Amino acid sequence: MDRDDGPEAAAGGTAPDVPAHGAVVAPGAAPQSGRTLRRLMLFFPGHDPTEMDYHHGRFANQAERFGALWSVKVRVSPRLDNGAQPYARWEIDANGPNWSTRTDYRILRWEDIIQTLDARSDPVRLWRGFGGLWDFLHGGAARGYFRASPRYGAFFFFPYLIAALFLTAGLAAGGLVLWGAGLVLPAPLAWAAALAAGIATFFSLFRRPGRDWRLHQALDDWDLARDYLHDATPVVDARLDRFAEVLVEAVRAGEQDEIILVGHSLGATLMLGVIDRALDREPALAQGRTRVNLLTCGATIPKLALHAKGGKVRRQAARVAQTPGLTWVEYQARHDAINFYKFHPVTLRRTSFDQPEASQPLLRNANIKEMLTHAKLRRLRWHAMRLHYQFLLANEQKAPYDYFMFALGPLAFADLSSRPEGPVGRFAADGSLIA
């Protein structure tokens, strides 16, 4: 993840979007019955070893850009967790002329598990990572990827392509050494020198630029996904149990008007496991006073669900979709090669935004062309991971998908996501909510 979003992030899209027939709610007559809307947001990140302090700093920076775009006053507190909780936490107060919200924002922490994987030696990473890829290839998932999303199918083979490139370079280096050494050394020594040069070249490239190209992260991710699929991740399972306890405690406390559970990338799949465990503890999880919602974005649920052994994920997705009172909406983006665009994570079939499936989740289009300026999108065209993370960043322009409007805005999640236009047309130029 990066903060390089350019100074233009707070510009653009500033023209008033008040419809001709709209009426502005009078200042002081805040929505939600004249009181501050209270929201809890539990965010499950994907396979990302980023430190939580960085997350907090980036969030504050992006929240400021959101406020400038929508004419909203935003105040982000310092970190409020003390390390004893399984999450990083801070609070945000957001205010418009006629509304106010307070958001308790928590990131469910599992970066220590990812960092443990990241600390492994490169030979172990290669062996385990390509073992995971082979498992998904052998299990039929790769064929399903091309049916669901050809671009994701290409993404699946990315590690093979890069490793083959590095292997070719290693063979070339070894060949050159063999040719040169063969002129002055006995054949056994020349072959040994060539082998050493080839191996050194391969692992040198694997280290850099392999890490810069996210090859390490990809291999660790496929290794972890394989183990999770086969119930071989006791540390992850224990963490999901703790997260489920956090969710159940929040629901039972009833201090919030709504809870929004957010799953990004692999975190969307793992969030299904959290909700599944929470339902075991509290079957009426989403039927109380506090509204419970699930937002999946940049999600890769079919990554595991399309595997022949993906029954656990398929069962959890179906259970969450059928949970009474729970609103589940998934936002998908055509420009993000890592999500499954126009593919339903429960029915596991191609679909469209115009003809929604009978089953949850409701699918919505997160058009990054509307979120970023044309110049910015052109600069990021080949930065696949940066586009993948745009789901969690502030927009440069007012658009139907706005992560910070979900987190900090005055409209309930079910209301905001019910319209394809999202927040567009709901706010005056001064940040007032339109009745």
C-alpha positions as a LaTeX table, in Angstrom:
\begin{tabular}{lrrr}
\hline
Residue & $x$ (\AA) & $y$ (\AA) & $z$ (\AA) \\
\hline
Met1 & 0.00 & 0.00 & 0.00 \\
Asp2 & 1.17 & 3.50 & $-0.62$ \\
Arg3 & 0.27 & 7.06 & 0.17 \\
Asp4 & 1.23 & 8.39 & $-3.23$ \\
Asp5 & $-2.21$ & 9.56 & $-4.24$ \\
Gly6 & $-1.10$ & 12.99 & $-5.43$ \\
Pro7 & $-2.15$ & 16.40 & $-4.20$ \\
Glu8 & $-5.03$ & 16.34 & $-6.62$ \\
Ala9 & $-6.83$ & 13.81 & $-4.40$ \\
Ala10 & $-8.71$ & 16.57 & $-2.63$ \\
Ala11 & $-9.64$ & 18.28 & $-5.87$ \\
Gly12 & $-12.13$ & 17.49 & $-8.59$ \\
Gly13 & $-15.83$ & 16.76 & $-8.36$ \\
Thr14 & $-16.50$ & 19.85 & $-6.32$ \\
Ala15 & $-19.40$ & 21.16 & $-8.36$ \\
Pro16 & $-22.72$ & 21.13 & $-6.52$ \\
Asp17 & $-24.64$ & 17.91 & $-7.04$ \\
Val18 & $-27.99$ & 19.11 & $-5.71$ \\
Pro19 & $-30.88$ & 17.87 & $-7.85$ \\
Ala20 & $-33.32$ & 20.52 & $-9.00$ \\
His21 & $-36.11$ & 19.00 & $-6.94$ \\
Gly22 & $-34.02$ & 18.28 & $-3.84$ \\
Ala23 & $-34.49$ & 20.04 & $-0.53$ \\
Val24 & $-31.63$ & 20.57 & 1.88 \\
Val25 & $-32.21$ & 19.42 & 5.44 \\
Ala26 & $-32.19$ & 22.50 & 7.66 \\
Pro27 & $-28.96$ & 22.95 & 9.61 \\
Gly28 & $-29.38$ & 21.66 & 13.13 \\
Ala29 & $-31.99$ & 19.11 & 12.07 \\
Ala30 & $-29.44$ & 16.32 & 11.84 \\
Pro31 & $-30.49$ & 12.98 & 10.36 \\
Gln32 & $-31.03$ & 9.89 & 12.46 \\
Ser33 & $-33.72$ & 11.55 & 14.59 \\
Gly34 & $-31.64$ & 14.65 & 15.35 \\
Arg35 & $-28.73$ & 12.86 & 16.97 \\
Thr36 & $-25.26$ & 11.67 & 16.12 \\
Leu37 & $-25.18$ & 8.45 & 14.14 \\
Arg38 & $-22.96$ & 5.93 & 15.91 \\
Arg39 & $-21.20$ & 3.32 & 13.81 \\
Leu40 & $-18.74$ & 0.50 & 14.41 \\
Met41 & $-16.57$ & $-0.54$ & 11.48 \\
Leu42 & $-14.64$ & $-3.80$ & 11.67 \\
Phe43 & $-12.19$ & $-4.04$ & 8.80 \\
Phe44 & $-10.54$ & $-7.33$ & 7.82 \\
Pro45 & $-7.61$ & $-6.55$ & 5.49 \\
Gly46 & $-6.26$ & $-8.96$ & 2.93 \\
His47 & $-2.83$ & $-10.60$ & 2.87 \\
Asp48 & $-0.85$ & $-7.50$ & 3.83 \\
Pro49 & 2.05 & $-7.38$ & 6.33 \\
Thr50 & 1.66 & $-3.61$ & 6.86 \\
Glu51 & 2.13 & $-2.26$ & 10.38 \\
Met52 & $-0.96$ & $-0.83$ & 12.10 \\
Asp53 & 0.68 & 2.54 & 12.75 \\
Tyr54 & 0.97 & 2.98 & 9.01 \\
His55 & $-2.68$ & 2.04 & 8.60 \\
His56 & $-3.69$ & 4.71 & 11.08 \\
Gly57 & $-1.54$ & 7.40 & 9.46 \\
Arg58 & $-2.85$ & 6.56 & 6.03 \\
Phe59 & $-6.44$ & 6.52 & 7.26 \\
Ala60 & $-6.11$ & 10.01 & 8.76 \\
Asn61 & $-4.55$ & 11.29 & 5.55 \\
Gln62 & $-7.28$ & 9.79 & 3.38 \\
Ala63 & $-10.06$ & 10.96 & 5.72 \\
Glu64 & $-8.78$ & 14.51 & 5.33 \\
Arg65 & $-9.02$ & 14.18 & 1.56 \\
Phe66 & $-12.54$ & 12.81 & 1.86 \\
Gly67 & $-13.51$ & 15.80 & 3.98 \\
Ala68 & $-12.11$ & 18.26 & 1.43 \\
Leu69 & $-13.96$ & 16.55 & $-1.42$ \\
Trp70 & $-17.38$ & 16.48 & 0.29 \\
Ser71 & $-17.04$ & 19.63 & 2.46 \\
Val72 & $-17.07$ & 17.57 & 5.64 \\
Lys73 & $-15.27$ & 18.32 & 8.90 \\
Val74 & $-13.34$ & 15.26 & 10.03 \\
Arg75 & $-11.39$ & 14.64 & 13.24 \\
Val76 & $-9.44$ & 11.39 & 13.65 \\
Ser77 & $-8.36$ & 10.43 & 17.16 \\
Pro78 & $-4.97$ & 8.93 & 18.06 \\
Arg79 & $-4.68$ & 5.16 & 18.34 \\
Leu80 & $-6.90$ & 3.98 & 21.22 \\
Asp81 & $-5.92$ & 0.32 & 21.50 \\
Asn82 & $-3.22$ & $-0.79$ & 23.93 \\
Gly83 & $-2.07$ & $-3.99$ & 22.24 \\
Ala84 & $-4.19$ & $-6.29$ & 24.40 \\
Gln85 & $-7.03$ & $-6.34$ & 21.88 \\
Pro86 & $-6.95$ & $-8.28$ & 18.59 \\
Tyr87 & $-7.48$ & $-5.04$ & 16.68 \\
Ala88 & $-6.10$ & $-1.55$ & 16.11 \\
Arg89 & $-8.64$ & 1.12 & 16.97 \\
Trp90 & $-9.38$ & 4.83 & 16.65 \\
Glu91 & $-12.48$ & 7.02 & 16.57 \\
Ile92 & $-13.57$ & 9.57 & 14.00 \\
Asp93 & $-16.01$ & 12.44 & 14.37 \\
Ala94 & $-17.45$ & 13.72 & 11.09 \\
Asn95 & $-19.78$ & 16.71 & 10.73 \\
Gly96 & $-21.80$ & 18.39 & 8.01 \\
Pro97 & $-23.98$ & 21.48 & 8.49 \\
Asn98 & $-26.98$ & 19.33 & 9.45 \\
Trp99 & $-25.55$ & 15.97 & 10.50 \\
Ser100 & $-22.87$ & 14.32 & 12.61 \\
Thr101 & $-21.44$ & 10.84 & 13.01 \\
Arg102 & $-19.03$ & 9.08 & 15.33 \\
Thr103 & $-17.28$ & 6.00 & 13.98 \\
Asp104 & $-15.41$ & 3.46 & 16.06 \\
Tyr105 & $-12.99$ & 2.13 & 13.45 \\
Arg106 & $-11.13$ & $-1.12$ & 14.11 \\
Ile107 & $-8.73$ & $-3.12$ & 11.96 \\
Leu108 & $-8.82$ & $-6.81$ & 12.82 \\
Arg109 & $-5.15$ & $-7.64$ & 13.25 \\
Trp110 & $-3.52$ & $-10.64$ & 11.67 \\
Glu111 & $-0.45$ & $-9.01$ & 10.13 \\
Asp112 & 1.76 & $-10.89$ & 12.61 \\
Ile113 & 0.70 & $-14.15$ & 10.95 \\
Ile114 & 1.53 & $-12.71$ & 7.54 \\
Gln115 & 4.87 & $-11.36$ & 8.77 \\
Thr116 & 5.80 & $-14.84$ & 10.04 \\
Leu117 & 5.21 & $-16.19$ & 6.54 \\
Asp118 & 7.15 & $-13.30$ & 5.06 \\
Ala119 & 10.18 & $-14.04$ & 7.27 \\
Arg120 & 10.69 & $-17.52$ & 5.80 \\
Ser121 & 13.68 & $-18.33$ & 3.64 \\
Asp122 & 13.29 & $-18.01$ & $-0.11$ \\
Pro123 & 13.72 & $-21.75$ & $-0.83$ \\
Val124 & 10.91 & $-22.53$ & 1.64 \\
Arg125 & 8.75 & $-19.79$ & 0.12 \\
Leu126 & 9.26 & $-21.18$ & $-3.37$ \\
Trp127 & 8.51 & $-24.75$ & $-2.33$ \\
Arg128 & 5.43 & $-23.88$ & $-0.29$ \\
Gly129 & 4.12 & $-21.17$ & $-2.61$ \\
Phe130 & 4.27 & $-23.22$ & $-5.79$ \\
Gly131 & 2.86 & $-26.15$ & $-3.84$ \\
Gly132 & $-0.14$ & $-23.97$ & $-3.08$ \\
Leu133 & $-0.47$ & $-22.92$ & $-6.71$ \\
Trp134 & $-0.31$ & $-26.54$ & $-7.82$ \\
Asp135 & $-3.05$ & $-27.46$ & $-5.36$ \\
Phe136 & $-5.37$ & $-24.84$ & $-6.87$ \\
Leu137 & $-4.44$ & $-25.95$ & $-10.38$ \\
His138 & $-4.98$ & $-29.63$ & $-9.55$ \\
Gly139 & $-8.21$ & $-28.84$ & $-7.67$ \\
Gly140 & $-9.83$ & $-27.31$ & $-10.74$ \\
Ala141 & $-9.89$ & $-23.76$ & $-9.40$ \\
Ala142 & $-7.68$ & $-22.38$ & $-12.19$ \\
Arg143 & $-10.15$ & $-23.55$ & $-14.84$ \\
Gly144 & $-12.91$ & $-21.88$ & $-12.87$ \\
Tyr145 & $-10.95$ & $-18.63$ & $-12.75$ \\
Phe146 & $-10.88$ & $-18.32$ & $-16.52$ \\
Arg147 & $-14.61$ & $-19.00$ & $-16.63$ \\
Ala148 & $-15.31$ & $-16.46$ & $-13.89$ \\
Ser149 & $-12.76$ & $-13.79$ & $-14.78$ \\
Pro150 & $-10.10$ & $-14.29$ & $-17.47$ \\
Arg151 & $-8.01$ & $-11.51$ & $-15.92$ \\
Tyr152 & $-7.96$ & $-13.34$ & $-12.59$ \\
Gly153 & $-6.94$ & $-16.46$ & $-14.47$ \\
Ala154 & $-3.97$ & $-14.52$ & $-15.85$ \\
Phe155 & $-3.24$ & $-13.23$ & $-12.34$ \\
Phe156 & $-3.12$ & $-16.84$ & $-11.12$ \\
Phe157 & $-0.30$ & $-17.64$ & $-13.57$ \\
Phe158 & 1.65 & $-14.48$ & $-12.74$ \\
Pro159 & 4.02 & $-16.26$ & $-10.29$ \\
Tyr160 & 4.75 & $-18.95$ & $-12.89$ \\
Leu161 & 5.59 & $-16.31$ & $-15.49$ \\
Ile162 & 7.91 & $-14.32$ & $-13.24$ \\
Ala163 & 9.65 & $-17.42$ & $-11.87$ \\
Ala164 & 10.17 & $-18.68$ & $-15.44$ \\
Leu165 & 11.71 & $-15.30$ & $-16.34$ \\
Phe166 & 14.13 & $-15.51$ & $-13.41$ \\
Leu167 & 14.93 & $-19.15$ & $-14.21$ \\
Thr168 & 15.72 & $-18.23$ & $-17.81$ \\
Ala169 & 18.07 & $-15.51$ & $-16.60$ \\
Gly170 & 19.74 & $-18.01$ & $-14.26$ \\
Leu171 & 20.22 & $-20.52$ & $-17.07$ \\
Ala172 & 21.67 & $-17.80$ & $-19.29$ \\
Ala173 & 24.11 & $-16.73$ & $-16.57$ \\
Gly174 & 25.13 & $-20.33$ & $-15.97$ \\
Gly175 & 25.65 & $-20.87$ & $-19.67$ \\
Leu176 & 27.90 & $-17.87$ & $-19.93$ \\
Val177 & 29.99 & $-19.01$ & $-16.97$ \\
Leu178 & 30.21 & $-22.53$ & $-18.38$ \\
Trp179 & 31.41 & $-21.18$ & $-21.71$ \\
Gly180 & 34.06 & $-18.96$ & $-20.11$ \\
Ala181 & 35.16 & $-21.36$ & $-17.37$ \\
Gly182 & 35.36 & $-24.26$ & $-19.79$ \\
Leu183 & 38.31 & $-22.59$ & $-21.44$ \\
Val184 & 40.47 & $-22.58$ & $-18.28$ \\
Leu185 & 38.98 & $-25.12$ & $-15.83$ \\
Pro186 & 38.41 & $-28.87$ & $-15.85$ \\
Ala187 & 34.87 & $-29.81$ & $-16.88$ \\
Pro188 & 33.63 & $-30.72$ & $-13.35$ \\
Leu189 & 34.79 & $-27.40$ & $-11.94$ \\
Ala190 & 33.36 & $-25.48$ & $-14.92$ \\
Trp191 & 29.96 & $-27.14$ & $-14.44$ \\
Ala192 & 30.04 & $-26.44$ & $-10.70$ \\
Ala193 & 30.83 & $-22.78$ & $-11.34$ \\
Ala194 & 28.03 & $-22.57$ & $-13.91$ \\
Leu195 & 25.56 & $-24.15$ & $-11.50$ \\
Ala196 & 26.55 & $-21.77$ & $-8.71$ \\
Ala197 & 26.23 & $-18.76$ & $-11.02$ \\
Gly198 & 22.81 & $-19.86$ & $-12.25$ \\
Ile199 & 21.45 & $-20.44$ & $-8.75$ \\
Ala200 & 22.90 & $-17.16$ & $-7.48$ \\
Thr201 & 21.38 & $-15.25$ & $-10.39$ \\
Phe202 & 17.95 & $-16.82$ & $-9.87$ \\
Phe203 & 17.81 & $-16.11$ & $-6.14$ \\
Ser204 & 19.25 & $-12.63$ & $-6.58$ \\
Leu205 & 16.45 & $-11.77$ & $-9.01$ \\
Phe206 & 13.92 & $-13.51$ & $-6.79$ \\
Arg207 & 14.99 & $-11.24$ & $-3.95$ \\
Arg208 & 15.02 & $-8.09$ & $-6.12$ \\
Pro209 & 12.99 & $-7.32$ & $-8.17$ \\
Gly210 & 10.89 & $-10.31$ & $-7.06$ \\
Arg211 & 9.88 & $-8.71$ & $-3.78$ \\
Asp212 & 9.23 & $-5.36$ & $-5.46$ \\
Trp213 & 6.95 & $-7.13$ & $-7.94$ \\
Arg214 & 5.01 & $-8.70$ & $-5.03$ \\
Leu215 & 6.07 & $-12.22$ & $-6.00$ \\
His216 & 6.92 & $-13.04$ & $-2.36$ \\
Gln217 & 3.53 & $-11.80$ & $-1.20$ \\
Ala218 & 1.72 & $-13.75$ & $-3.92$ \\
Leu219 & 3.47 & $-17.04$ & $-3.10$ \\
Asp220 & 2.83 & $-16.65$ & 0.63 \\
Asp221 & $-0.80$ & $-15.85$ & $-0.13$ \\
Trp222 & $-1.33$ & $-18.98$ & $-2.23$ \\
Asp223 & 0.40 & $-21.09$ & 0.42 \\
Leu224 & $-1.86$ & $-19.69$ & 3.15 \\
Ala225 & $-4.98$ & $-20.05$ & 1.00 \\
Arg226 & $-4.17$ & $-23.71$ & 0.35 \\
Asp227 & $-3.70$ & $-24.43$ & 4.04 \\
Tyr228 & $-6.88$ & $-22.55$ & 5.00 \\
Leu229 & $-8.82$ & $-24.53$ & 2.42 \\
His230 & $-7.61$ & $-27.80$ & 3.97 \\
Asp231 & $-8.16$ & $-26.70$ & 7.61 \\
Ala232 & $-4.41$ & $-26.57$ & 8.24 \\
Thr233 & $-4.23$ & $-23.06$ & 9.73 \\
Pro234 & $-4.81$ & $-23.41$ & 13.50 \\
Val235 & $-3.29$ & $-19.97$ & 14.20 \\
Val236 & $-5.63$ & $-18.30$ & 11.71 \\
Asp237 & $-8.62$ & $-20.24$ & 13.04 \\
Ala238 & $-7.85$ & $-19.13$ & 16.58 \\
Arg239 & $-7.66$ & $-15.52$ & 15.41 \\
Leu240 & $-11.02$ & $-15.83$ & 13.63 \\
Asp241 & $-12.49$ & $-17.14$ & 16.88 \\
Arg242 & $-11.28$ & $-14.00$ & 18.68 \\
Phe243 & $-12.66$ & $-11.76$ & 15.98 \\
Ala244 & $-16.02$ & $-13.51$ & 16.24 \\
Glu245 & $-16.04$ & $-12.79$ & 19.98 \\
Val246 & $-15.38$ & $-9.10$ & 19.27 \\
Leu247 & $-18.34$ & $-9.01$ & 16.88 \\
Val248 & $-20.71$ & $-10.79$ & 19.23 \\
Glu249 & $-19.73$ & $-8.57$ & 22.15 \\
Ala250 & $-20.38$ & $-5.46$ & 20.05 \\
Val251 & $-23.80$ & $-6.70$ & 18.96 \\
Arg252 & $-24.80$ & $-7.64$ & 22.50 \\
Ala253 & $-23.61$ & $-4.29$ & 23.87 \\
Gly254 & $-26.01$ & $-2.50$ & 21.52 \\
Glu255 & $-24.07$ & 0.77 & 21.71 \\
Gln256 & $-23.99$ & 1.35 & 17.95 \\
Asp257 & $-26.70$ & 2.19 & 15.44 \\
Glu258 & $-25.00$ & 0.00 & 12.87 \\
Ile259 & $-22.03$ & $-2.27$ & 12.46 \\
Ile260 & $-20.29$ & $-2.51$ & 9.09 \\
Leu261 & $-18.07$ & $-5.53$ & 8.60 \\
Val262 & $-15.57$ & $-4.91$ & 5.79 \\
Gly263 & $-13.63$ & $-7.61$ & 3.99 \\
His264 & $-11.08$ & $-6.68$ & 1.34 \\
Ser265 & $-9.34$ & $-9.20$ & $-0.94$ \\
Leu266 & $-8.60$ & $-12.42$ & 1.00 \\
Gly267 & $-10.00$ & $-10.66$ & 4.06 \\
Ala268 & $-13.47$ & $-10.96$ & 2.53 \\
Thr269 & $-13.18$ & $-14.76$ & 2.57 \\
Leu270 & $-11.88$ & $-14.78$ & 6.13 \\
Met271 & $-14.65$ & $-12.40$ & 7.23 \\
Leu272 & $-17.15$ & $-15.07$ & 6.17 \\
Gly273 & $-15.41$ & $-17.35$ & 8.65 \\
Val274 & $-15.76$ & $-14.71$ & 11.37 \\
Ile275 & $-19.50$ & $-14.26$ & 10.75 \\
Asp276 & $-20.00$ & $-18.03$ & 10.59 \\
Arg277 & $-18.42$ & $-18.39$ & 14.03 \\
Ala278 & $-20.35$ & $-15.42$ & 15.38 \\
Leu279 & $-23.63$ & $-16.99$ & 14.24 \\
Asp280 & $-22.72$ & $-20.17$ & 16.11 \\
Arg281 & $-22.44$ & $-18.06$ & 19.26 \\
Glu282 & $-25.36$ & $-15.71$ & 18.55 \\
Pro283 & $-27.89$ & $-17.07$ & 16.01 \\
Ala284 & $-29.90$ & $-13.82$ & 16.13 \\
Leu285 & $-26.78$ & $-11.79$ & 15.37 \\
Ala286 & $-28.42$ & $-9.40$ & 12.89 \\
Gln287 & $-31.94$ & $-9.32$ & 14.33 \\
Gly288 & $-31.41$ & $-6.93$ & 17.21 \\
Arg289 & $-31.50$ & $-3.15$ & 17.48 \\
Thr290 & $-28.04$ & $-2.72$ & 15.96 \\
Arg291 & $-28.08$ & $-3.14$ & 12.19 \\
Val292 & $-25.38$ & $-5.53$ & 10.96 \\
Asn293 & $-23.97$ & $-5.15$ & 7.47 \\
Leu294 & $-21.25$ & $-6.77$ & 5.38 \\
Leu295 & $-19.29$ & $-4.84$ & 2.76 \\
Thr296 & $-16.98$ & $-6.94$ & 0.59 \\
Cys297 & $-14.79$ & $-5.05$ & $-1.87$ \\
Gly298 & $-11.97$ & $-6.18$ & $-4.12$ \\
Ala299 & $-13.08$ & $-9.57$ & $-2.81$ \\
Thr300 & $-11.60$ & $-12.92$ & $-3.84$ \\
Ile301 & $-14.14$ & $-15.30$ & $-2.32$ \\
Pro302 & $-14.36$ & $-17.39$ & $-5.54$ \\
Lys303 & $-10.59$ & $-17.92$ & $-5.30$ \\
Leu304 & $-11.27$ & $-20.61$ & $-2.70$ \\
Ala305 & $-14.94$ & $-21.34$ & $-3.44$ \\
Leu306 & $-14.14$ & $-22.55$ & $-6.99$ \\
His307 & $-11.72$ & $-25.18$ & $-5.67$ \\
Ala308 & $-13.05$ & $-28.74$ & $-5.57$ \\
Lys309 & $-12.28$ & $-28.74$ & $-1.82$ \\
Gly310 & $-13.84$ & $-25.31$ & $-1.25$ \\
Gly311 & $-16.96$ & $-26.64$ & 0.45 \\
Lys312 & $-16.22$ & $-24.78$ & 3.68 \\
Val313 & $-16.12$ & $-21.41$ & 1.96 \\
Arg314 & $-19.18$ & $-22.18$ & $-0.17$ \\
Arg315 & $-21.13$ & $-23.18$ & 2.95 \\
Gln316 & $-20.07$ & $-20.07$ & 4.87 \\
Ala317 & $-20.96$ & $-17.78$ & 1.96 \\
Ala318 & $-24.41$ & $-19.35$ & 1.63 \\
Arg319 & $-25.03$ & $-19.09$ & 5.38 \\
Val320 & $-24.05$ & $-15.43$ & 5.52 \\
Ala321 & $-26.20$ & $-14.67$ & 2.46 \\
Gln322 & $-29.21$ & $-16.23$ & 4.18 \\
Thr323 & $-28.70$ & $-14.63$ & 7.60 \\
Pro324 & $-31.93$ & $-12.86$ & 8.60 \\
Gly325 & $-31.48$ & $-9.11$ & 9.03 \\
Leu326 & $-27.96$ & $-8.94$ & 7.60 \\
Thr327 & $-27.33$ & $-6.69$ & 4.59 \\
Trp328 & $-24.50$ & $-7.90$ & 2.37 \\
Val329 & $-23.31$ & $-5.79$ & $-0.57$ \\
Glu330 & $-20.25$ & $-6.50$ & $-2.71$ \\
Tyr331 & $-18.59$ & $-3.79$ & $-4.78$ \\
Gln332 & $-16.59$ & $-4.92$ & $-7.81$ \\
Ala333 & $-14.35$ & $-2.95$ & $-10.16$ \\
Arg334 & $-13.51$ & $-3.68$ & $-13.79$ \\
His335 & $-10.09$ & $-2.03$ & $-13.43$ \\
Asp336 & $-9.12$ & $-4.32$ & $-10.55$ \\
Ala337 & $-7.67$ & $-7.52$ & $-12.02$ \\
Ile338 & $-7.62$ & $-9.18$ & $-8.59$ \\
Asn339 & $-11.37$ & $-9.15$ & $-7.89$ \\
Phe340 & $-14.01$ & $-11.17$ & $-9.73$ \\
Tyr341 & $-15.86$ & $-8.59$ & $-11.78$ \\
Lys342 & $-19.52$ & $-9.42$ & $-12.50$ \\
Phe343 & $-19.23$ & $-12.80$ & $-10.81$ \\
His344 & $-21.47$ & $-13.76$ & $-7.90$ \\
Pro345 & $-19.56$ & $-15.08$ & $-4.85$ \\
Val346 & $-22.43$ & $-17.30$ & $-3.67$ \\
Thr347 & $-24.07$ & $-18.65$ & $-6.83$ \\
Leu348 & $-20.61$ & $-18.79$ & $-8.48$ \\
Arg349 & $-21.84$ & $-17.75$ & $-11.88$ \\
Arg350 & $-21.48$ & $-14.78$ & $-14.18$ \\
Thr351 & $-24.04$ & $-12.06$ & $-13.58$ \\
Ser352 & $-24.65$ & $-8.36$ & $-14.18$ \\
Phe353 & $-25.35$ & $-5.30$ & $-12.09$ \\
Asp354 & $-28.60$ & $-4.61$ & $-13.96$ \\
Gln355 & $-30.13$ & $-8.01$ & $-13.24$ \\
Pro356 & $-29.27$ & $-8.88$ & $-9.64$ \\
Glu357 & $-29.38$ & $-12.42$ & $-8.34$ \\
Ala358 & $-32.07$ & $-13.47$ & $-5.91$ \\
Ser359 & $-29.36$ & $-14.37$ & $-3.38$ \\
Gln360 & $-27.27$ & $-11.92$ & $-1.43$ \\
Pro361 & $-24.92$ & $-10.20$ & $-1.84$ \\
Leu362 & $-26.24$ & $-7.34$ & $-3.91$ \\
Leu363 & $-23.54$ & $-6.57$ & $-6.47$ \\
Arg364 & $-22.61$ & $-2.97$ & $-7.17$ \\
Asn365 & $-20.21$ & $-1.43$ & $-9.65$ \\
Ala366 & $-17.24$ & 0.45 & $-8.19$ \\
Asn367 & $-16.10$ & 2.27 & $-11.30$ \\
Ile368 & $-12.57$ & 3.49 & $-10.63$ \\
Lys369 & $-12.82$ & 5.75 & $-13.70$ \\
Glu370 & $-15.37$ & 7.77 & $-11.74$ \\
Met371 & $-13.33$ & 7.71 & $-8.54$ \\
Leu372 & $-10.01$ & 8.97 & $-9.93$ \\
Thr373 & $-9.09$ & 11.63 & $-12.43$ \\
His374 & $-8.23$ & 10.45 & $-15.92$ \\
Ala375 & $-4.60$ & 11.49 & $-15.48$ \\
Lys376 & $-4.27$ & 9.60 & $-12.19$ \\
Leu377 & $-5.86$ & 6.47 & $-13.61$ \\
Arg378 & $-3.46$ & 6.55 & $-16.55$ \\
Arg379 & $-0.49$ & 6.75 & $-14.17$ \\
Leu380 & $-1.78$ & 3.74 & $-12.22$ \\
Arg381 & $-2.72$ & 1.71 & $-15.26$ \\
Trp382 & $-0.04$ & $-0.93$ & $-14.72$ \\
His383 & $-0.01$ & $-0.79$ & $-10.91$ \\
Ala384 & $-2.37$ & $-3.68$ & $-10.25$ \\
Met385 & $-2.00$ & $-3.72$ & $-6.47$ \\
Arg386 & $-2.46$ & 0.03 & $-6.16$ \\
Leu387 & $-5.74$ & $-0.19$ & $-8.10$ \\
His388 & $-6.73$ & $-3.14$ & $-5.90$ \\
Tyr389 & $-6.30$ & $-0.95$ & $-2.81$ \\
Gln390 & $-8.33$ & 1.94 & $-4.24$ \\
Phe391 & $-11.38$ & 0.34 & $-2.63$ \\
Leu392 & $-9.99$ & 1.53 & 0.73 \\
Leu393 & $-8.72$ & 4.98 & $-0.26$ \\
Ala394 & $-10.31$ & 8.39 & $-0.63$ \\
Asn395 & $-11.68$ & 9.30 & $-4.03$ \\
Glu396 & $-10.54$ & 12.25 & $-6.08$ \\
Gln397 & $-14.05$ & 12.76 & $-7.46$ \\
Lys398 & $-17.56$ & 12.25 & $-6.11$ \\
Ala399 & $-18.59$ & 8.77 & $-7.18$ \\
Pro400 & $-21.17$ & 6.06 & $-6.38$ \\
Tyr401 & $-18.55$ & 4.08 & $-4.45$ \\
Asp402 & $-16.87$ & 6.01 & $-1.65$ \\
Tyr403 & $-15.31$ & 3.99 & 1.16 \\
Phe404 & $-15.09$ & 6.95 & 3.52 \\
Met405 & $-18.72$ & 7.84 & 2.96 \\
Phe406 & $-19.60$ & 4.36 & 4.21 \\
Ala407 & $-17.29$ & 4.83 & 7.19 \\
Leu408 & $-17.98$ & 8.44 & 8.13 \\
Gly409 & $-21.13$ & 9.59 & 6.34 \\
Pro410 & $-24.60$ & 10.15 & 7.85 \\
Leu411 & $-26.47$ & 7.59 & 5.74 \\
Ala412 & $-26.95$ & 4.04 & 6.96 \\
Phe413 & $-25.11$ & 1.41 & 4.92 \\
Ala414 & $-28.31$ & $-0.23$ & 3.65 \\
Asp415 & $-29.61$ & 3.15 & 2.51 \\
Leu416 & $-26.37$ & 4.31 & 0.90 \\
Ser417 & $-25.78$ & 1.04 & $-0.97$ \\
Ser418 & $-29.40$ & 0.65 & $-2.09$ \\
Arg419 & $-28.97$ & 3.21 & $-4.89$ \\
Pro420 & $-26.60$ & 2.60 & $-7.82$ \\
Glu421 & $-25.69$ & 6.32 & $-7.51$ \\
Gly422 & $-24.62$ & 5.88 & $-3.89$ \\
Pro423 & $-23.98$ & 9.27 & $-2.25$ \\
Val424 & $-24.04$ & 11.24 & $-5.52$ \\
Gly425 & $-26.97$ & 13.65 & $-5.43$ \\
Arg426 & $-27.50$ & 13.22 & $-1.69$ \\
Phe427 & $-25.36$ & 16.15 & $-0.52$ \\
Ala428 & $-25.29$ & 19.86 & $-1.20$ \\
Ala429 & $-22.09$ & 21.71 & $-2.06$ \\
Asp430 & $-21.61$ & 22.72 & 1.58 \\
Gly431 & $-21.85$ & 19.14 & 2.81 \\
Ser432 & $-25.50$ & 19.32 & 3.91 \\
Leu433 & $-27.54$ & 16.17 & 3.61 \\
Ile434 & $-30.42$ & 16.59 & 1.18 \\
Ala435 & $-33.80$ & 15.43 & 2.44 \\
\hline
\end{tabular}
